[in-house]
């Protein structure tokens, strides 16, 4: 930079600059000096260049919050361009999240790698599922590692698909893949091609200047929805353990921050250890680092995968410990308040629910929690049907529910089949654990295609053309082989017989080296059949899925993405349709007719496919490059099949998928010591229940409740519209507030513009389809 005064250098990823600051302070001071000159240009606005499909919506937001805060603190301003050139597809919610982060422009080039269809634009407007729009540019050189040659300059001009609308393009040169930047030879070539007759005009510039010029171009086309990469679809499944840790840590962070908010709102900070009330930023930094676009997708070398698993495993353990400590402190105060600080005669258990709706579920509690339990587990725990208050804590003594006989879960085993039923559904399995029939009670509609069983494990040959860990090719679907070699009969392994839970086990042999143990269960009052799976996996270039041929005709299937959902075709009418033979979804996918449908829920998977009426969930791959040990070993996972009346929105599929991932937590206390525990609040604990916040509209999901950063008197709520329609509802705050303000994702407010009227602890909120809003609640006195 000292030898070439016109040279400007762009750098993304706050995490990298943070490491430079810590380990190379002299170099970092030079970087800041050139940044002040406008020649070293931070771009991207995120903590790392993360994967664009797999992280949750809240993880996406935290990428921008941590990244933009870092850039503003260190370099004086937030980034204006989201820079993500090498990620394997881009979620349809990214435009809204970019705009929430103050970013209006987006750069990538990865869709030039499409295997089937050529993406039709280089410069265009990209619109997300909520209607948010950003100005997007894909450099027409189809690379972010060019050398500055004459042929590359000519290619940038001739390859521009938007000539006549936008006659400009970025040319990204330097060693961008793997780092290193430009060499002196490249800079010399760039200097020489700037003013040569017969080739396009070249000039050094910056991203901000380029996008300002591009914004002046008229009649740019618009692309609506996801930017699907027709390659690298194997990254939805490779390195399954990393993906499991990612989902678990996202859930645990939500629970930890909710409990911290609960403590602040109810003024319980004095009874909670200081260490568990500290900011979760360091936890988020660890998780966000491991959402880098080669780590979470599973396309890293072995040493990276080993280190990532260690980091996420330790993060999981730390979060579980913090959550347990917070729950124990809250439960102790609840119990002491309810008993008037008198010595307790019996132990009590408390149910913690971090989701914003009431939940009626079967839970396992320690022996002795109730005097006459309806059912015991094989481990000696008691099963209870409880009704847990929304976003709050409930005593089992006040929330235990009784069952009528017609509500019992039942199981019947004959020579050839197992029939499980409760008040919602009837499911029939054969001796291999395949789902032969699935019906709702009182509804003759069969959910499973006759003579085509569901819950069928299937193996595919998985030999990609190009990149082993990254890719799965469409021709793998031609190698389908059912897994039906049973090693244990279900009649011998019925585990639970009701009335709260029924279950049985089936063992299957995949090969001489690999096997499956599935535990199939149904709870009383549950709308779904759950399958817990343990896989010993030692294969090479094989792909394991589970499939459900559905007795439905639907032209589209619906998949959850960040803060919403989208539809994808179940047919192959066009080349664009056929290229989507493997797609990304989060906690659920659904196939529905007008008044009946079936949803597939999961707790750690992201790869799906749905062709015609066969819905599949991708479970495990076994690539051998760049990590020869990828996915070898023991895996545990869970999924559930949920038939429903009406639409998936009205049937509660979204809520049930959250329930399936965000388990109710149980904190059991021993007998009280009689010591007094004091606080500034009584938590309305005489009822044995306390909720932090609720909403009366099921389309409004409170995704996050957390303390405002660097502030001990405010709670932040992140709320989104989940159904895909305009929504109006009341938000009920069960704690005193001085004011409620609209906020940006950086937790900044404008009191004059963003104030909500609060009456009796309630305020009205309006949301547009899939809109995300952030609300700041300033705490008041008790």
XYZ file of C-alpha atoms in Angstrom:
782
model
C 0.000 0.000 0.000
C 2.956 2.309 0.573
C 4.326 1.678 -2.946
C 0.978 1.936 -4.762
C -0.902 4.998 -3.490
C -4.016 4.334 -5.620
C -4.350 0.766 -4.363
C -7.346 0.120 -2.122
C -7.837 -3.114 -0.172
C -11.136 -4.540 1.037
C -11.238 -6.780 4.102
C -14.220 -8.588 5.594
C -14.736 -10.512 8.846
C -14.426 -8.677 12.149
C -13.079 -11.819 13.794
C -9.927 -11.736 11.657
C -9.262 -8.113 12.494
C -9.865 -8.851 16.179
C -7.154 -11.535 16.020
C -4.779 -9.135 14.262
C -5.451 -6.536 16.953
C -4.666 -9.041 19.711
C -1.649 -10.776 18.148
C -0.078 -8.147 15.845
C -0.720 -4.716 17.380
C 1.905 -2.930 15.262
C 0.404 -4.229 12.042
C -3.061 -3.358 13.324
C -2.028 0.260 13.920
C -0.894 0.447 10.279
C -4.206 -1.022 9.148
C -6.104 1.644 11.076
C -3.905 4.352 9.581
C -4.680 3.218 6.025
C -8.353 2.835 6.955
C -8.417 6.472 8.043
C -7.028 7.343 4.602
C -9.880 5.442 2.946
C -7.567 2.859 1.383
C -8.088 -0.099 3.750
C -11.824 -0.678 3.519
C -13.706 -2.920 5.965
C -16.660 -4.617 4.261
C -19.265 -7.241 5.073
C -20.532 -6.085 8.434
C -20.495 -9.606 9.925
C -18.326 -11.360 12.496
C -17.246 -13.925 9.869
C -18.295 -14.737 6.322
C -20.888 -17.211 7.551
C -22.841 -19.919 5.793
C -25.902 -18.440 4.101
C -28.371 -21.287 4.747
C -27.794 -23.125 8.028
C -27.592 -20.552 10.874
C -30.804 -19.475 12.588
C -32.341 -16.045 12.093
C -31.049 -14.895 15.464
C -27.552 -16.116 14.554
C -27.704 -14.061 11.351
C -28.672 -11.001 13.378
C -25.858 -11.531 15.862
C -23.352 -11.876 13.007
C -24.280 -8.345 11.957
C -24.579 -6.948 15.492
C -21.130 -8.117 16.581
C -19.547 -7.336 13.226
C -21.006 -3.860 12.758
C -20.294 -2.875 16.357
C -16.674 -3.904 15.887
C -16.257 -1.989 12.625
C -17.901 1.113 14.073
C -15.790 1.033 17.224
C -12.488 0.320 15.492
C -12.906 2.176 12.191
C -15.500 4.832 12.904
C -18.470 3.604 10.858
C -20.602 0.597 10.062
C -20.158 -1.251 6.794
C -22.530 -0.418 3.949
C -21.913 -3.523 1.826
C -22.609 -7.144 2.789
C -19.672 -9.050 1.333
C -20.206 -12.819 1.044
C -18.549 -14.107 -2.144
C -18.077 -17.791 -1.364
C -21.103 -19.112 0.517
C -23.182 -22.015 -0.774
C -26.501 -20.266 -1.343
C -28.300 -17.363 0.304
C -31.405 -17.402 2.487
C -34.470 -15.471 1.378
C -34.460 -13.659 4.740
C -31.022 -12.112 4.274
C -32.316 -8.943 2.508
C -34.428 -8.001 5.543
C -31.647 -8.773 8.009
C -29.197 -6.738 5.915
C -31.543 -3.778 5.959
C -32.017 -4.143 9.718
C -28.216 -3.944 10.004
C -28.097 -0.722 7.993
C -26.811 -2.420 4.834
C -28.371 -1.770 1.434
C -25.882 -3.477 -0.931
C -24.793 -7.081 -1.393
C -21.867 -8.668 -3.247
C -21.328 -12.318 -4.116
C -20.230 -14.403 -7.091
C -20.986 -17.966 -5.992
C -24.058 -18.469 -8.161
C -21.762 -18.399 -11.190
C -20.929 -21.952 -10.047
C -24.468 -23.195 -10.812
C -24.258 -26.642 -12.357
C -27.477 -26.538 -14.397
C -28.828 -23.019 -14.950
C -26.937 -19.816 -15.584
C -28.060 -17.146 -13.163
C -29.541 -14.424 -15.399
C -28.131 -11.272 -13.764
C -24.954 -9.617 -12.585
C -26.557 -6.444 -11.219
C -30.100 -6.609 -9.855
C -32.417 -5.884 -6.965
C -32.782 -8.793 -4.547
C -36.065 -9.000 -2.634
C -36.576 -11.167 0.445
C -39.709 -12.927 1.671
C -40.813 -9.881 3.657
C -40.427 -7.492 0.696
C -37.132 -5.934 1.790
C -34.894 -5.137 -1.173
C -31.132 -4.686 -1.507
C -28.954 -3.785 -4.481
C -26.979 -6.895 -5.469
C -23.940 -7.340 -7.679
C -22.296 -10.532 -8.906
C -19.013 -9.550 -10.632
C -19.214 -10.573 -14.269
C -15.717 -12.053 -14.159
C -17.275 -14.905 -12.122
C -14.369 -14.865 -9.676
C -13.044 -13.124 -6.597
C -9.432 -14.196 -7.325
C -8.549 -12.615 -10.642
C -5.035 -11.655 -11.756
C -5.679 -8.411 -13.597
C -4.920 -9.751 -17.071
C -6.242 -8.284 -20.305
C -8.312 -11.401 -21.008
C -9.985 -11.073 -17.607
C -10.825 -7.429 -18.242
C -12.414 -8.345 -21.572
C -14.330 -11.206 -19.939
C -15.778 -8.823 -17.315
C -17.241 -6.697 -20.091
C -18.410 -9.417 -22.463
C -19.880 -11.610 -19.704
C -22.043 -8.841 -18.242
C -25.628 -10.122 -18.467
C -27.114 -6.692 -17.748
C -25.546 -4.678 -20.548
C -27.774 -1.779 -21.416
C -29.067 -1.599 -17.857
C -25.744 -1.579 -15.999
C -22.546 -1.319 -18.033
C -20.225 -1.508 -15.045
C -18.843 -4.376 -13.021
C -16.403 -4.991 -10.224
C -13.240 -6.925 -10.991
C -12.019 -8.599 -7.799
C -8.325 -9.421 -8.037
C -5.822 -10.970 -5.654
C -5.551 -14.266 -3.851
C -8.990 -14.099 -2.311
C -9.649 -17.787 -1.681
C -7.443 -18.590 1.291
C -6.203 -15.058 1.733
C -3.034 -13.272 0.700
C -4.413 -10.425 -1.355
C -2.876 -9.041 -4.573
C 0.756 -9.326 -5.584
C 2.956 -6.594 -7.053
C 2.666 -8.248 -10.481
C -1.113 -7.934 -10.305
C -0.927 -4.291 -9.291
C 1.469 -3.545 -12.129
C -0.855 -5.220 -14.625
C -3.862 -3.298 -13.280
C -1.929 -0.047 -13.656
C -1.045 -0.855 -17.269
C -4.551 -1.830 -18.458
C -6.265 1.306 -17.177
C -5.972 3.309 -20.375
C -5.473 0.984 -23.324
C -7.448 1.493 -26.497
C -9.520 -1.489 -27.545
C -10.272 -2.889 -24.105
C -12.838 -1.784 -21.517
C -11.951 1.155 -19.287
C -10.502 0.105 -15.913
C -10.155 2.234 -12.813
C -9.394 1.630 -9.162
C -12.368 2.292 -6.907
C -14.091 1.272 -3.698
C -17.255 -0.759 -3.033
C -19.159 2.300 -1.806
C -18.326 4.318 -4.911
C -19.183 1.403 -7.181
C -22.581 0.753 -5.600
C -23.414 4.461 -5.577
C -22.831 4.471 -9.327
C -24.744 1.213 -9.801
C -27.728 2.631 -7.903
C -28.045 5.278 -10.610
C -28.667 2.615 -13.251
C -32.297 2.372 -14.279
C -34.474 -0.633 -15.073
C -32.443 -3.174 -13.148
C -34.280 -6.493 -12.848
C -35.562 -7.924 -9.574
C -34.996 -11.408 -8.154
C -37.465 -12.535 -5.460
C -36.723 -15.203 -2.865
C -33.708 -17.346 -2.124
C -30.526 -17.395 -4.158
C -30.222 -21.159 -4.503
C -26.826 -22.548 -5.487
C -27.156 -25.500 -7.849
C -24.092 -27.165 -6.357
C -22.679 -28.030 -2.929
C -26.035 -29.345 -1.634
C -24.165 -31.974 0.358
C -23.143 -29.236 2.801
C -26.655 -29.351 4.281
C -25.714 -32.754 5.773
C -21.916 -33.298 5.915
C -20.310 -33.264 9.398
C -23.575 -33.990 11.177
C -22.144 -33.560 14.657
C -21.149 -29.964 13.947
C -24.666 -29.226 12.761
C -26.129 -30.868 15.870
C -23.900 -28.791 18.142
C -24.850 -25.667 16.191
C -28.602 -26.222 16.653
C -28.146 -27.130 20.318
C -26.012 -24.086 21.084
C -28.470 -21.779 19.331
C -31.249 -23.211 21.512
C -29.170 -23.009 24.691
C -28.201 -19.393 24.039
C -31.870 -18.494 23.625
C -32.682 -20.186 26.934
C -29.752 -18.587 28.765
C -30.624 -15.075 27.618
C -34.298 -15.628 28.417
C -33.401 -16.630 31.980
C -31.144 -13.602 32.354
C -34.004 -11.400 31.177
C -36.342 -13.146 33.626
C -33.926 -12.399 36.477
C -33.608 -8.711 35.547
C -37.331 -8.206 34.961
C -38.229 -9.747 38.318
C -35.359 -8.051 40.157
C -33.751 -11.307 41.250
C -30.180 -10.368 40.389
C -29.145 -10.313 44.047
C -29.847 -14.050 44.448
C -28.069 -15.185 41.276
C -24.292 -15.725 40.973
C -22.667 -12.832 39.134
C -20.850 -15.041 36.630
C -24.057 -16.338 35.024
C -25.436 -12.822 34.539
C -22.509 -11.656 32.434
C -22.960 -10.836 28.773
C -23.291 -13.782 26.409
C -21.171 -12.020 23.767
C -18.174 -14.345 24.191
C -20.481 -17.336 23.815
C -21.907 -15.847 20.642
C -18.421 -15.150 19.297
C -17.579 -18.850 19.627
C -20.774 -19.964 17.923
C -20.562 -17.367 15.144
C -16.930 -18.238 14.423
C -17.966 -21.854 13.862
C -20.706 -20.777 11.463
C -17.981 -19.785 8.995
C -18.873 -20.965 5.502
C -16.495 -23.929 5.462
C -16.868 -24.969 9.113
C -20.607 -25.345 9.681
C -21.201 -26.724 6.151
C -18.666 -29.466 6.874
C -16.210 -28.706 4.073
C -13.090 -28.183 6.193
C -10.050 -30.388 6.722
C -10.001 -32.868 9.609
C -8.067 -30.743 12.111
C -10.558 -27.892 11.705
C -13.517 -30.217 12.262
C -11.913 -31.693 15.378
C -11.241 -28.248 16.832
C -14.720 -26.984 15.948
C -16.362 -29.960 17.677
C -14.234 -29.342 20.763
C -15.127 -25.643 20.848
C -18.849 -26.237 20.394
C -18.909 -29.137 22.842
C -17.299 -26.930 25.495
C -19.705 -24.095 24.681
C -22.617 -26.491 25.105
C -21.335 -27.669 28.508
C -20.780 -24.107 29.710
C -24.246 -22.996 28.614
C -25.898 -26.001 30.278
C -24.078 -25.170 33.527
C -25.089 -21.500 33.373
C -28.703 -22.381 32.575
C -28.850 -24.889 35.437
C -27.473 -22.299 37.850
C -30.008 -19.677 36.747
C -32.890 -22.124 36.932
C -31.846 -23.350 40.365
C -31.701 -19.808 41.746
C -35.109 -18.917 40.301
C -36.680 -22.181 41.496
C -35.275 -21.726 45.018
C -36.800 -18.272 45.219
C -40.125 -19.512 43.881
C -40.224 -22.309 46.424
C -39.182 -20.111 49.337
C -41.810 -17.529 48.427
C -44.587 -20.090 48.070
C -43.791 -21.730 51.394
C -43.325 -18.508 53.286
C -39.704 -19.469 53.933
C -40.871 -22.390 56.058
C -39.126 -25.725 55.855
C -40.571 -27.819 53.024
C -41.935 -31.287 53.696
C -41.519 -32.496 50.112
C -39.303 -31.729 47.188
C -40.742 -29.769 44.283
C -39.890 -29.524 40.613
C -40.192 -26.452 38.407
C -40.842 -26.417 34.676
C -39.030 -23.793 32.579
C -40.479 -22.848 29.195
C -38.555 -20.321 27.080
C -41.201 -20.179 24.317
C -44.018 -17.639 24.180
C -47.000 -20.027 24.271
C -48.454 -22.364 26.850
C -47.338 -25.975 26.408
C -49.061 -29.175 27.468
C -46.528 -31.990 27.336
C -45.352 -35.159 29.040
C -42.125 -34.643 30.997
C -39.911 -36.874 33.125
C -39.291 -35.737 36.713
C -37.350 -37.346 39.569
C -38.964 -40.110 41.584
C -40.954 -38.721 44.511
C -42.116 -35.526 42.810
C -45.742 -36.694 43.035
C -47.217 -39.294 45.361
C -49.092 -41.444 42.831
C -47.501 -41.170 39.380
C -49.386 -42.522 36.384
C -46.230 -43.959 34.844
C -42.579 -44.638 35.633
C -39.727 -44.820 33.149
C -37.255 -47.672 32.996
C -34.790 -45.387 34.808
C -37.232 -44.873 37.684
C -38.312 -41.332 36.800
C -41.938 -40.278 36.972
C -43.790 -39.166 33.860
C -46.147 -36.228 34.295
C -48.473 -34.411 31.932
C -47.867 -30.733 32.674
C -49.171 -27.403 31.456
C -46.231 -24.990 31.334
C -46.844 -21.260 31.322
C -45.454 -19.251 28.369
C -41.962 -17.803 28.695
C -41.884 -18.570 32.343
C -41.582 -21.014 35.198
C -44.254 -23.277 36.668
C -44.313 -25.541 39.728
C -45.192 -29.154 38.954
C -47.517 -29.079 41.943
C -49.599 -26.429 40.213
C -49.350 -27.572 36.596
C -49.743 -31.367 36.678
C -52.657 -32.495 34.536
C -55.005 -35.479 34.846
C -55.909 -37.681 31.911
C -59.309 -38.950 30.875
C -59.279 -42.578 29.667
C -59.805 -41.538 26.039
C -56.690 -39.353 26.274
C -54.354 -42.211 27.182
C -51.504 -43.236 24.912
C -51.935 -46.893 23.948
C -49.864 -49.546 22.219
C -50.976 -52.895 20.784
C -48.509 -55.451 19.461
C -49.462 -58.363 17.208
C -47.371 -60.777 15.202
C -46.946 -58.436 12.274
C -47.559 -54.896 13.468
C -47.516 -52.351 16.271
C -50.436 -49.929 16.641
C -49.951 -46.744 18.687
C -52.739 -44.270 19.413
C -53.777 -41.290 21.496
C -56.630 -38.823 21.292
C -55.108 -37.173 18.193
C -53.888 -39.964 15.927
C -53.461 -43.660 15.164
C -50.194 -44.991 13.748
C -49.514 -48.517 12.525
C -45.955 -49.847 12.102
C -44.714 -53.134 10.694
C -42.046 -55.315 12.293
C -39.272 -53.336 10.568
C -40.475 -50.068 12.100
C -41.936 -48.821 8.828
C -45.022 -46.626 9.086
C -47.815 -48.456 7.249
C -50.711 -46.207 8.250
C -51.143 -42.792 9.860
C -54.555 -41.264 10.485
C -56.061 -38.548 12.601
C -58.712 -39.689 15.048
C -62.151 -39.157 13.537
C -60.712 -38.657 10.049
C -60.703 -41.389 7.425
C -57.947 -39.696 5.411
C -54.845 -41.888 5.204
C -51.623 -39.888 5.398
C -49.285 -42.618 4.101
C -49.456 -43.788 0.503
C -50.890 -47.336 0.479
C -48.295 -50.071 -0.128
C -45.498 -47.495 0.219
C -44.467 -47.392 3.890
C -43.148 -44.324 5.620
C -40.336 -44.095 8.148
C -38.343 -46.060 5.585
C -34.582 -45.704 5.917
C -32.930 -45.663 2.497
C -29.309 -45.723 1.360
C -27.917 -44.074 -1.748
C -24.563 -44.266 -3.481
C -22.947 -40.853 -3.014
C -20.080 -40.311 -5.443
C -19.914 -36.650 -6.526
C -18.321 -35.470 -9.745
C -16.277 -32.712 -8.165
C -15.951 -31.971 -4.449
C -16.590 -34.837 -2.056
C -17.688 -33.104 1.147
C -19.511 -30.356 -0.726
C -21.552 -32.063 -3.416
C -24.327 -34.583 -3.854
C -25.359 -35.166 -7.468
C -28.858 -35.732 -8.789
C -27.973 -39.205 -10.047
C -27.631 -40.457 -6.468
C -31.432 -40.737 -6.441
C -31.190 -43.564 -8.987
C -29.340 -45.798 -6.498
C -32.038 -46.046 -3.811
C -31.754 -49.129 -1.575
C -34.144 -49.680 1.387
C -32.712 -50.599 4.776
C -34.905 -53.447 6.018
C -32.558 -55.985 7.630
C -34.121 -56.262 11.090
C -32.077 -57.570 14.015
C -34.679 -57.349 16.804
C -38.447 -57.765 16.771
C -40.596 -54.913 18.157
C -42.650 -57.427 20.148
C -39.523 -58.123 22.194
C -38.601 -54.527 22.841
C -41.715 -52.620 23.854
C -40.246 -50.039 26.206
C -43.248 -48.132 27.567
C -46.918 -49.117 27.659
C -48.682 -45.921 28.773
C -50.854 -44.250 29.752
C -48.609 -41.164 29.296
C -46.073 -42.579 26.835
C -45.839 -45.671 24.679
C -42.719 -46.716 22.813
C -40.926 -49.595 21.167
C -37.526 -50.219 19.618
C -36.402 -51.648 16.302
C -32.823 -52.519 15.368
C -31.714 -52.498 11.733
C -28.469 -53.566 10.132
C -27.260 -51.224 7.391
C -24.140 -53.207 6.566
C -21.523 -55.285 8.314
C -20.156 -52.052 9.824
C -23.210 -49.833 10.366
C -26.490 -50.178 12.235
C -29.579 -48.248 13.329
C -31.475 -48.383 16.608
C -34.746 -46.463 16.523
C -37.068 -45.821 19.448
C -40.550 -44.925 18.219
C -42.784 -43.223 20.773
C -46.128 -41.486 21.189
C -47.092 -39.314 24.156
C -50.556 -38.633 25.452
C -51.923 -35.382 23.962
C -49.086 -35.237 21.419
C -49.952 -34.444 17.781
C -46.909 -36.288 16.416
C -45.115 -39.630 16.492
C -41.497 -39.217 17.551
C -38.537 -41.297 16.363
C -35.252 -41.206 18.292
C -32.421 -42.705 16.266
C -28.956 -43.944 17.179
C -26.719 -44.750 14.221
C -23.358 -46.487 14.238
C -22.045 -45.171 10.935
C -18.971 -46.552 9.184
C -19.594 -46.203 5.457
C -17.807 -44.776 2.442
C -19.573 -42.647 -0.157
C -23.048 -43.564 1.081
C -25.985 -41.284 1.912
C -28.594 -42.252 4.544
C -32.068 -40.714 4.436
C -35.504 -41.464 5.869
C -38.509 -41.141 3.591
C -42.272 -40.748 3.877
C -44.384 -41.420 0.753
C -47.460 -39.301 1.473
C -51.005 -39.841 0.282
C -51.156 -36.193 -0.810
C -51.078 -34.224 -4.030
C -49.320 -30.885 -3.685
C -47.334 -28.941 -6.246
C -45.192 -27.357 -3.549
C -43.689 -28.290 -0.210
C -43.074 -25.701 2.491
C -39.809 -25.453 4.438
C -38.874 -23.391 7.467
C -36.077 -20.875 6.992
C -34.840 -18.052 9.226
C -37.798 -16.070 10.639
C -40.266 -17.598 8.204
C -40.774 -20.202 5.507
C -40.858 -20.602 1.742
C -42.254 -23.009 -0.823
C -40.362 -25.101 -3.350
C -41.818 -27.247 -6.139
C -42.328 -31.002 -5.763
C -42.093 -31.501 -9.536
C -39.383 -31.122 -12.198
C -41.231 -29.132 -14.857
C -38.241 -26.920 -15.580
C -34.492 -27.157 -15.263
C -34.707 -24.755 -12.313
C -37.087 -27.192 -10.575
C -35.036 -30.294 -11.329
C -31.860 -28.647 -10.012
C -33.448 -28.434 -6.538
C -33.275 -32.167 -5.843
C -31.798 -31.410 -2.383
C -32.808 -28.293 -0.460
C -32.174 -26.640 2.885
C -34.749 -26.277 5.638
C -34.615 -25.858 9.385
C -36.895 -27.347 12.046
C -39.779 -28.484 9.823
C -41.068 -29.188 6.349
C -44.719 -29.602 5.366
C -46.709 -31.031 2.471
C -50.401 -30.079 2.454
C -53.560 -30.253 0.427
C -56.421 -27.839 1.080
C -57.558 -29.188 4.449
C -55.044 -31.878 5.352
C -51.285 -32.142 5.517
C -48.259 -33.839 7.014
C -45.281 -32.125 8.632
C -41.837 -33.586 9.282
C -40.040 -32.123 12.307
C -36.396 -32.593 13.301
C -33.965 -31.530 16.010
C -30.636 -31.249 14.159
C -30.994 -31.736 10.380
C -31.042 -29.315 7.450
C -31.234 -31.349 4.218
C -34.594 -32.257 2.655
C -35.979 -33.410 -0.646
C -39.538 -33.773 -1.891
C -40.310 -35.185 -5.316
C -43.954 -35.856 -6.173
C -45.343 -37.078 -2.855
C -42.180 -38.532 -1.245
C -40.775 -36.339 1.532
C -37.249 -37.219 2.641
C -35.019 -36.038 5.468
C -31.258 -36.342 4.901
C -29.480 -37.917 7.872
C -25.837 -38.838 7.216
C -23.207 -38.708 4.475
C -19.764 -40.334 4.309
C -17.411 -38.280 2.106
C -13.674 -38.963 2.255
C -12.201 -35.642 1.175
C -11.001 -33.287 2.639
C -11.697 -35.160 5.917
C -11.327 -38.912 5.571
C -13.046 -39.433 8.944
C -16.062 -37.262 8.173
C -19.147 -38.439 10.073
C -17.638 -41.776 11.105
C -18.856 -43.011 14.489
C -21.916 -42.682 16.701
C -24.786 -40.284 15.926
C -28.044 -39.513 17.729
C -30.923 -37.592 16.193
C -34.679 -37.224 16.446
C -37.478 -36.502 14.029
C -41.263 -36.623 14.191
C -44.147 -37.058 11.769
C -47.227 -34.893 12.350
C -50.484 -35.254 10.409
C -52.808 -32.293 10.702
C -56.131 -30.839 9.649
C -56.229 -27.476 7.922
C -53.132 -25.458 7.079
C -49.821 -25.944 8.831
C -50.270 -22.466 10.325
C -53.648 -23.181 11.920
C -52.572 -26.690 12.977
C -49.660 -25.340 15.028
C -46.858 -27.007 13.061
C -44.543 -24.046 13.643
C -45.121 -24.120 17.399
C -44.762 -27.908 17.586
C -41.432 -27.734 15.751
C -40.199 -25.183 18.272
C -41.409 -27.441 21.099
C -39.541 -30.359 19.538
C -36.269 -28.399 19.662
C -36.736 -26.266 22.787
C -37.461 -28.933 25.394
C -39.097 -28.037 28.670
C -36.438 -27.944 31.381
C -36.990 -29.468 34.814
C -35.317 -28.145 37.946
C -35.903 -30.253 41.056
C -35.133 -28.948 44.530
C -34.583 -30.856 47.717
C -36.252 -29.901 50.968
C -35.786 -26.285 51.918
C -33.228 -25.332 54.533
C -35.597 -22.726 55.891
C -33.169 -19.916 55.098
C -34.806 -16.708 53.990
C -34.356 -15.662 50.370
C -35.281 -12.066 49.742
C -35.924 -10.063 46.622
C -37.769 -6.951 45.493
C -40.556 -9.000 43.903
C -42.902 -11.853 44.780
C -43.164 -13.210 41.209
C -46.910 -13.747 41.861
C -45.463 -17.018 43.094
C -48.379 -18.043 45.319
C -49.876 -19.542 42.149
C -46.707 -21.460 41.432
C -46.346 -19.906 38.002
C -44.847 -16.796 36.464
C -44.584 -15.670 32.836
C -42.242 -13.016 31.537
C -44.130 -12.034 28.388
C -46.959 -13.432 26.253
C -48.783 -12.628 23.038
C -52.379 -13.331 22.019
C -51.582 -13.900 18.332
C -49.992 -17.259 17.395
C -48.554 -15.696 14.233
C -46.313 -13.529 16.414
C -43.332 -15.451 17.759
C -41.094 -13.924 20.406
C -37.840 -15.450 19.228
C -35.575 -13.717 21.734
C -35.857 -12.131 25.158
C -32.583 -10.855 26.550
C -31.084 -8.143 28.733
C -30.113 -5.061 26.756
C -26.335 -5.023 26.361
C -24.451 -2.876 28.880
C -27.677 -2.023 30.658
C -29.297 -3.600 33.705
C -32.696 -1.907 33.488
C -33.995 -2.898 30.067
C -35.169 -6.073 28.333
C -34.990 -6.623 24.577
C -37.613 -8.621 22.649
C -37.194 -9.861 19.081
C -40.563 -10.697 17.528
C -41.380 -11.910 14.027
C -44.465 -12.743 11.979
C -44.379 -16.477 11.226
C -47.510 -17.238 9.162
C -46.838 -15.081 6.098
C -49.656 -12.582 6.647
C -50.196 -9.213 8.263
C -50.637 -9.653 11.993
C -51.905 -7.524 14.847
C -51.710 -8.578 18.453
C -51.211 -7.565 22.037
C -47.923 -8.145 23.812
C -48.434 -8.658 27.549
C -45.496 -7.762 29.796
C -45.722 -9.401 33.204
C -43.234 -7.044 34.790
C -43.326 -3.290 35.477
C -42.047 -1.001 32.721
C -41.486 2.719 32.418
C -41.692 2.657 28.632
C -41.632 0.405 25.581
C -39.641 1.564 22.570
C -38.968 0.320 19.080
C -35.294 -0.466 18.581
C -32.883 -1.390 15.833
C -30.916 -4.639 16.125
C -28.041 -2.691 17.718
C -30.421 -1.901 20.621
C -30.506 1.815 19.784
C -33.768 3.741 20.078
C -35.291 7.057 19.107
C -37.620 7.965 21.984
C -39.454 10.568 19.914
C -40.289 8.193 17.052
C -40.545 4.672 18.405
C -42.592 4.776 21.594
C -45.433 2.291 22.151
C -48.449 3.096 24.296
C -48.608 0.698 27.251
C -51.798 0.117 29.228
C -52.063 -2.426 32.053
C -48.793 -3.959 30.942
C -49.951 -4.447 27.329
C -49.089 -2.799 24.041
C -50.311 -3.345 20.509
C -47.946 -4.542 17.800
C -48.481 -4.672 14.037
C -46.324 -6.850 11.808
C -46.197 -7.317 8.057
C -45.629 -10.805 6.578
C -42.352 -12.267 7.908
C -41.382 -8.917 9.419
C -38.866 -8.905 12.282
C -39.136 -6.209 14.953
C -36.952 -5.459 17.944
C -38.556 -3.947 21.055
C -36.824 -2.433 24.073
C -38.661 -2.523 27.420
C -37.345 -0.040 29.993
C -37.904 -1.574 33.423
C -39.932 0.269 36.040
C -40.273 -0.008 39.795
C -42.262 -2.789 41.400
